[in-house]
Amino acid sequence: QEGMPQTLSSTSMFTPCGFSPHLHTSKEGEQGGLIFQDGNLTSASLDALIQHLIPTTDYYPEKAYIFTFLLSSRLFIEPHELLSRVCHKCIEQQRLDDPVLDKARIRKFGPKILQLLTEWTETFPYDFQEERMIGHMKDMIHRIAPCDEAYWKKMNQLLQALNQKLATLSHGQEGIVKISSAVSDKLVAFKTKPPSIQREILSVCSDPYTLAQQLTHVELERLSHIGPEEFVQAFVHKDPLDGTKTCFSEQKKTSNLEAYVKWFNRLCYLVATEICMPAKKKQRAQVIEFFIDVARECFNIGNFNSLMAIISGMNMSPVSRLKKTWSKVKTAKFFILEHQMDPTGNFYNYRTALRGAAHRSLTAHSNREKIVIPFFSLLIKDIYFLNEGCANRLPNGHVNFEKFLELAKQVGEFITWKQVECPFEQDPNIIHYLHTAPIFTEDGLYLASYESESPENQTEKDRWKSLR
């Protein structure tokens, strides 16, 4: 394997601009079952791609390749199965089963296999919640450790770092789960208007800028738990070449992703609830104007997910039917925001704004300018189509590596965004309110809406009657 490029530094892997798909120097043709075009790896059999992942005494895969392959290969092979195959091939190639080990050779190979395992645990820690993964890893290191004491130490450091990371992640998850269960109980109780002791958003936070900052806190906190692999595991199908089993059937490992989508829905309903609750038209208009300002601040911060949730909440029919209330609102600002989030042209305006924010983030000097929180359900839709492309093999049974690269680029960019530290001070009071304030069900919203402004037509009258 002559002329292999140097591995990229860990950060450059994830910055979209540093994402280098150029994995080889040869211009065309085939090498060890890998097909190249213009020096780029375009396709290969799954076996050849696995072989390309495996380090030898004088070869180490490029960082971009490792991320790309570990991310997308799970459409075809489960991580524990992949690691098992990597270990078996290493044992074979490095003759780790020989009664007398070639120490000099293994000392060249050892650091490379340790590096690969380190990168895997750092980038996809959730994979190692499986006992089998840890088992394969320990077995590998037990085999090379007799050649160098330092390998034991390295493995312990690796396992410690991994445990710490998993503990932090699961601690965050528990917090989210607690909040979610507390919230779902309250949802049910709110079929009718609540007693007037219910606090409303304006009594908790009357400054739109502050609320936008606190929403950004919640978004970044929740994003930080999502593992890159969840974007692939959400869409794992049966591999057409392996009719025996569905990958990951025993458990969809996508809980953080689902929790995040739930948060978006909660924010929509919270906005609608806050608008429909006040008895007076003037107060309802005030709440609408407040949320328009919050949404605008979210846009300026780069928090497109909260922005979209607020707009969606305002566009729910129980809110949009309140004609008399809306007549009191200065709507020009609202239309500007709606225009930004207009779905026509596959969300052309939003995508342009997102690219602007992403560009700003790359050149940013402060965390404040680094924030990019994409409109999440659209990101998932885009990634869904990329997954479809990855999962379809080429007519010759090869894996389409070009599609792997597209997917890795999207997910890699997302990883960069989710790692931004939130620069705003946290206000526990406001954050608690956002997570726990009672919200109406859809029926509850309609009831509150009809009580505020009585039904206009027969359909609405019938609906009101059936709700009461």
XYZ file of C-alpha atoms in Angstrom:
468
model
C 0.000 0.000 0.000
C 2.348 2.714 -1.169
C 1.595 6.413 -1.161
C -1.126 6.341 1.496
C -2.063 9.841 2.605
C -1.491 10.865 6.209
C -4.435 10.547 8.555
C -6.377 13.753 9.119
C -6.360 15.430 12.498
C -9.402 14.617 14.585
C -11.102 17.983 14.245
C -10.659 18.365 10.527
C -12.609 15.154 10.030
C -15.778 16.798 11.183
C -15.525 20.200 9.608
C -17.335 19.934 6.310
C -14.547 21.851 4.557
C -11.909 19.510 5.952
C -13.882 16.463 4.949
C -11.650 14.905 2.383
C -13.169 12.195 0.235
C -9.849 11.740 -1.617
C -8.891 8.410 -0.209
C -6.297 7.326 -2.743
C -3.628 8.562 -5.045
C -4.227 6.271 -8.004
C -6.380 7.854 -10.701
C -8.522 4.992 -11.991
C -9.187 1.313 -11.796
C -9.225 -1.238 -9.062
C -7.043 -2.012 -6.045
C -7.792 -4.917 -3.772
C -11.454 -4.968 -4.830
C -11.864 -1.191 -4.421
C -13.043 0.752 -7.463
C -11.601 4.247 -7.987
C -12.545 7.109 -10.262
C -10.396 10.241 -10.466
C -8.595 9.094 -7.357
C -11.791 8.747 -5.326
C -13.094 5.501 -3.944
C -16.519 5.006 -5.560
C -17.540 1.425 -4.832
C -16.420 -1.944 -3.533
C -17.658 -5.175 -2.065
C -18.406 -5.058 1.654
C -15.458 -7.432 2.248
C -13.030 -5.168 0.410
C -14.267 -2.160 2.400
C -13.786 -4.044 5.677
C -10.264 -4.992 4.579
C -9.583 -1.312 3.810
C -10.504 -0.452 7.426
C -7.949 -2.839 8.904
C -4.560 -1.399 9.839
C -1.342 -3.285 9.117
C 2.246 -2.669 10.190
C 2.630 0.008 7.517
C -0.911 1.103 6.671
C -3.554 3.021 8.559
C -6.929 4.018 7.053
C -7.638 7.702 6.589
C -9.738 9.309 9.305
C -12.435 10.326 6.841
C -12.664 6.738 5.649
C -13.012 5.365 9.186
C -15.879 7.714 10.036
C -17.632 7.184 6.710
C -17.421 3.425 6.830
C -18.286 2.995 10.524
C -21.305 5.262 10.027
C -22.844 3.696 6.936
C -21.703 0.087 7.093
C -24.320 -0.521 9.801
C -26.886 -0.548 6.993
C -25.345 -3.913 6.043
C -23.622 -5.303 9.118
C -24.100 -4.750 12.850
C -21.208 -3.054 14.663
C -20.437 -6.073 16.857
C -20.289 -8.292 13.784
C -18.036 -5.772 12.026
C -15.644 -5.551 14.980
C -15.584 -9.339 15.206
C -14.560 -9.578 11.543
C -11.924 -6.874 11.933
C -10.415 -8.732 14.885
C -10.426 -12.091 13.098
C -8.691 -10.613 10.074
C -6.073 -8.939 12.267
C -5.403 -12.217 14.074
C -4.959 -13.929 10.707
C -2.866 -11.217 9.045
C -0.631 -10.526 12.027
C -0.461 -14.253 12.937
C -1.567 -13.512 16.493
C -2.405 -17.187 17.009
C 1.213 -18.312 16.474
C 2.746 -19.958 19.570
C 5.678 -17.544 19.314
C 4.689 -13.991 18.431
C 6.792 -11.806 16.138
C 7.299 -9.035 18.703
C 8.966 -6.494 16.443
C 6.154 -6.803 13.930
C 3.409 -6.552 16.535
C 4.985 -3.458 18.057
C 4.515 -1.788 14.680
C 0.934 -3.015 14.388
C -0.176 -2.532 18.031
C -0.404 1.274 18.153
C -2.389 1.250 14.907
C -5.075 -1.182 16.077
C -5.288 0.734 19.380
C -5.733 3.950 17.424
C -8.563 2.431 15.389
C -10.339 1.208 18.537
C -9.856 4.626 20.153
C -11.396 6.434 17.191
C -14.315 4.012 17.142
C -15.044 4.489 20.866
C -14.722 8.269 20.639
C -16.986 8.721 17.633
C -19.573 5.988 18.203
C -19.536 5.412 21.986
C -23.089 4.022 21.981
C -21.862 1.018 19.967
C -19.934 -0.065 23.061
C -22.979 -0.317 25.276
C -22.997 -3.856 23.927
C -21.021 -6.389 25.954
C -19.955 -8.166 22.769
C -18.146 -5.043 21.548
C -16.115 -4.737 24.740
C -15.425 -8.487 24.550
C -13.914 -8.291 21.045
C -11.848 -5.273 22.031
C -10.411 -6.906 25.163
C -9.631 -10.115 23.290
C -7.675 -8.149 20.666
C -5.599 -6.321 23.266
C -4.940 -9.502 25.287
C -3.325 -10.950 22.194
C -0.936 -8.052 21.552
C -0.244 -7.074 25.187
C 2.492 -9.713 25.765
C 4.626 -7.769 23.264
C 4.354 -4.463 25.099
C 3.202 -3.745 28.648
C 2.032 -0.276 27.593
C -0.883 -1.806 25.663
C -2.604 -2.787 28.940
C -2.373 0.760 30.220
C -3.655 2.101 26.921
C -6.648 -0.250 27.026
C -7.535 0.785 30.567
C -7.378 4.463 29.614
C -9.554 3.739 26.615
C -12.167 1.886 28.680
C -12.139 4.585 31.343
C -12.701 7.338 28.799
C -15.477 5.291 27.215
C -17.234 4.645 30.538
C -17.047 8.292 31.414
C -18.525 9.303 28.094
C -21.341 6.761 28.331
C -22.087 7.799 31.917
C -22.333 11.471 30.943
C -24.573 10.622 28.008
C -26.899 8.357 29.984
C -27.073 10.876 32.838
C -28.325 13.443 30.339
C -30.790 10.934 28.914
C -32.225 10.166 32.350
C -32.861 13.843 32.945
C -34.712 14.084 29.660
C -36.733 10.949 30.368
C -37.789 12.267 33.793
C -38.942 15.521 32.263
C -40.771 13.781 29.421
C -42.764 11.518 31.705
C -43.694 14.424 33.975
C -44.951 16.290 30.941
C -47.048 13.538 29.403
C -49.113 13.233 32.602
C -49.971 16.908 32.428
C -50.983 16.718 28.787
C -53.950 14.510 29.572
C -55.287 16.701 32.357
C -55.731 19.709 30.149
C -58.882 19.041 28.166
C -60.517 22.217 29.436
C -59.262 25.603 30.520
C -57.041 25.325 33.568
C -57.655 27.274 36.779
C -56.343 30.819 36.636
C -53.416 30.041 38.952
C -51.645 28.669 35.865
C -48.546 30.829 35.337
C -48.057 32.027 31.814
C -44.870 32.475 29.843
C -44.787 36.257 30.173
C -44.738 36.074 33.955
C -41.723 33.751 33.763
C -39.826 35.555 31.028
C -40.942 38.744 29.350
C -37.793 39.390 27.336
C -37.844 37.721 23.888
C -34.042 37.718 23.644
C -33.692 35.868 26.957
C -36.292 33.275 25.987
C -34.578 32.681 22.626
C -31.303 32.105 24.493
C -32.913 29.643 26.909
C -34.543 27.770 24.013
C -31.087 27.544 22.453
C -29.828 26.012 25.716
C -32.489 23.324 25.582
C -31.805 22.601 21.906
C -28.039 22.257 22.323
C -28.440 20.149 25.467
C -30.707 17.714 23.614
C -28.615 17.670 20.463
C -25.509 16.775 22.443
C -26.964 13.343 23.279
C -27.703 12.283 19.707
C -25.122 9.795 18.425
C -24.209 10.082 14.726
C -25.203 6.441 14.221
C -28.826 7.198 15.185
C -29.278 8.858 11.786
C -28.525 5.551 10.113
C -30.128 3.203 12.615
C -33.431 5.033 12.304
C -33.642 3.756 8.732
C -32.067 0.291 8.845
C -33.945 -2.156 6.596
C -33.287 -5.753 5.756
C -30.200 -6.162 3.629
C -31.563 -7.620 0.380
C -28.520 -9.926 0.181
C -29.176 -11.324 3.634
C -32.737 -12.517 4.008
C -32.195 -14.014 7.436
C -32.379 -11.050 9.763
C -33.158 -7.396 10.081
C -30.203 -5.494 11.486
C -30.839 -4.005 14.930
C -34.290 -5.538 15.046
C -34.016 -6.197 18.766
C -33.945 -2.505 19.596
C -34.074 0.661 17.549
C -31.135 2.536 19.022
C -32.563 5.951 18.273
C -33.992 7.110 21.594
C -32.203 10.482 21.680
C -33.336 11.307 18.197
C -36.944 10.483 19.081
C -36.763 12.493 22.314
C -35.582 15.479 20.295
C -38.490 15.241 17.869
C -40.843 15.105 20.893
C -39.306 18.304 22.224
C -40.080 20.057 18.919
C -43.724 18.940 19.147
C -43.936 20.056 22.747
C -42.664 23.526 21.851
C -45.293 23.836 19.065
C -48.080 22.951 21.504
C -46.663 25.165 24.241
C -46.738 28.179 21.906
C -50.300 27.400 20.822
C -51.384 26.869 24.456
C -49.891 30.173 25.611
C -51.738 32.000 22.826
C -55.135 30.307 23.305
C -55.162 30.504 27.095
C -55.706 34.199 27.906
C -59.382 35.219 28.079
C -58.772 38.715 26.684
C -58.104 39.426 23.040
C -55.542 42.100 23.892
C -53.532 39.640 25.994
C -53.641 36.981 23.280
C -52.330 39.482 20.749
C -49.576 40.449 23.176
C -48.501 36.801 23.501
C -48.471 36.392 19.704
C -46.280 39.482 19.312
C -43.982 38.220 22.041
C -43.486 34.885 20.263
C -42.884 36.629 16.936
C -40.033 38.504 18.631
C -38.707 35.311 20.214
C -38.768 33.597 16.821
C -36.866 36.489 15.265
C -34.185 36.272 17.967
C -33.935 32.507 17.359
C -33.355 33.234 13.677
C -30.585 35.711 14.523
C -28.917 33.221 16.876
C -29.029 30.431 14.260
C -31.550 28.368 16.207
C -33.747 27.273 13.299
C -35.381 24.391 15.152
C -37.033 26.559 17.836
C -37.882 29.122 15.165
C -39.733 26.503 13.134
C -41.524 25.113 16.200
C -42.770 28.602 17.137
C -43.996 29.290 13.598
C -45.660 25.858 13.457
C -47.399 26.540 16.772
C -48.738 29.849 15.475
C -49.945 28.187 12.309
C -51.972 25.494 14.117
C -55.632 25.983 13.224
C -56.843 26.717 16.775
C -54.446 29.687 16.720
C -54.733 30.804 13.123
C -58.564 30.902 13.290
C -58.463 33.648 15.960
C -59.135 36.403 13.397
C -60.066 39.124 15.890
C -56.909 38.450 17.889
C -54.671 38.526 14.820
C -56.259 41.820 13.692
C -54.617 43.415 16.738
C -51.154 42.033 15.862
C -48.488 43.810 13.810
C -48.055 40.916 11.413
C -45.361 42.304 9.086
C -42.572 40.742 11.205
C -44.424 37.431 11.257
C -44.720 37.289 7.465
C -40.980 37.910 7.104
C -40.255 34.921 9.355
C -42.832 32.749 7.634
C -41.232 33.634 4.331
C -37.869 32.420 5.688
C -39.457 29.076 6.560
C -41.619 28.776 3.465
C -41.590 25.143 2.278
C -41.700 25.983 -1.449
C -38.747 24.947 -3.564
C -37.909 22.295 -0.974
C -37.448 24.999 1.688
C -35.212 27.055 -0.576
C -35.190 30.163 1.657
C -34.445 28.229 4.804
C -31.670 26.227 3.140
C -30.067 29.463 1.977
C -30.235 30.880 5.516
C -28.843 27.631 6.921
C -25.899 27.714 4.513
C -25.231 31.292 5.599
C -25.253 30.268 9.257
C -23.045 27.239 8.537
C -20.552 29.459 6.739
C -20.553 31.961 9.605
C -19.989 29.078 12.005
C -16.876 27.917 10.142
C -15.175 31.302 10.345
C -16.479 32.137 13.831
C -14.244 33.438 16.607
C -16.772 33.026 19.423
C -19.187 30.258 20.430
C -21.945 32.818 19.963
C -21.279 32.881 16.206
C -20.776 29.128 15.961
C -24.371 28.206 16.750
C -26.194 26.321 14.010
C -29.284 24.385 15.089
C -30.916 23.008 11.948
C -34.659 22.520 11.468
C -34.456 18.923 12.615
C -37.304 17.125 10.875
C -36.098 18.460 7.522
C -32.557 17.281 8.289
C -33.963 13.830 9.059
C -35.899 13.829 5.796
C -32.742 14.687 3.838
C -30.796 12.003 5.664
C -33.559 9.482 5.036
C -33.063 9.880 1.275
C -29.279 9.593 1.643
C -29.765 6.371 3.616
C -31.959 4.987 0.869
C -29.141 5.667 -1.591
C -26.598 3.965 0.675
C -28.740 0.910 1.309
C -29.231 0.173 -2.385
C -26.349 -1.891 -3.677
C -25.053 -1.453 -7.203
C -26.100 -4.031 -9.821
C -22.837 -5.982 -9.273
C -23.587 -6.311 -5.544
C -21.040 -3.642 -4.653
C -21.646 -1.049 -1.966
C -22.063 2.482 -3.324
C -19.284 4.317 -1.494
C -20.034 7.669 -3.150
C -23.374 7.640 -1.332
C -21.589 6.732 1.915
C -19.522 9.895 1.498
C -22.569 12.110 0.976
C -24.182 10.728 4.109
C -20.983 11.108 6.136
C -20.672 14.703 4.993
C -24.175 15.581 6.208
C -23.835 13.752 9.508
C -20.284 15.040 10.017
C -21.534 18.595 9.631
C -24.274 17.917 12.169
C -21.675 16.580 14.644
C -19.734 19.825 14.346
C -22.872 21.803 15.179
C -23.944 19.669 18.101
C -20.570 20.083 19.800
C -20.895 23.852 20.202
C -20.861 24.965 23.839
C -23.850 27.139 24.625
C -22.481 30.646 25.300
C -25.566 31.957 27.131
C -26.082 31.843 30.848
C -28.655 29.277 31.874
C -31.839 30.315 33.676
C -33.098 27.170 35.459
C -36.454 28.804 36.145
C -37.248 29.418 32.479
C -35.873 26.050 31.369
C -37.997 24.287 33.971
C -41.058 26.148 32.706
C -40.334 25.190 29.079
C -40.143 21.520 30.042
C -42.980 21.292 32.536
C -45.606 23.986 31.847
C -48.889 22.173 31.198
C -50.018 22.190 27.581
C -53.344 21.505 25.896
C -54.024 18.453 23.788
C -55.300 19.276 20.308
C -58.914 19.035 21.576
C -58.046 21.280 24.506
C -56.610 23.859 22.106
C -59.802 23.887 20.006
C -61.968 24.242 23.121
C -59.908 27.171 24.390
C -59.925 28.706 20.930
C -63.746 28.478 20.562
C -64.204 29.923 24.025
C -62.003 32.845 23.078
C -63.637 33.505 19.705
C -66.846 31.612 19.058
C -67.221 29.294 16.041
C -67.592 30.999 12.659
C -69.234 28.289 10.562
C -71.184 25.035 10.813
C -68.083 22.805 10.797
C -66.654 24.714 13.752
C -70.011 24.689 15.576
C -70.291 20.918 15.184
C -66.756 20.417 16.353
C -67.320 22.595 19.416
C -70.462 20.711 20.268
C -68.778 17.321 20.047
C -65.847 18.532 22.160
C -68.114 19.819 24.908
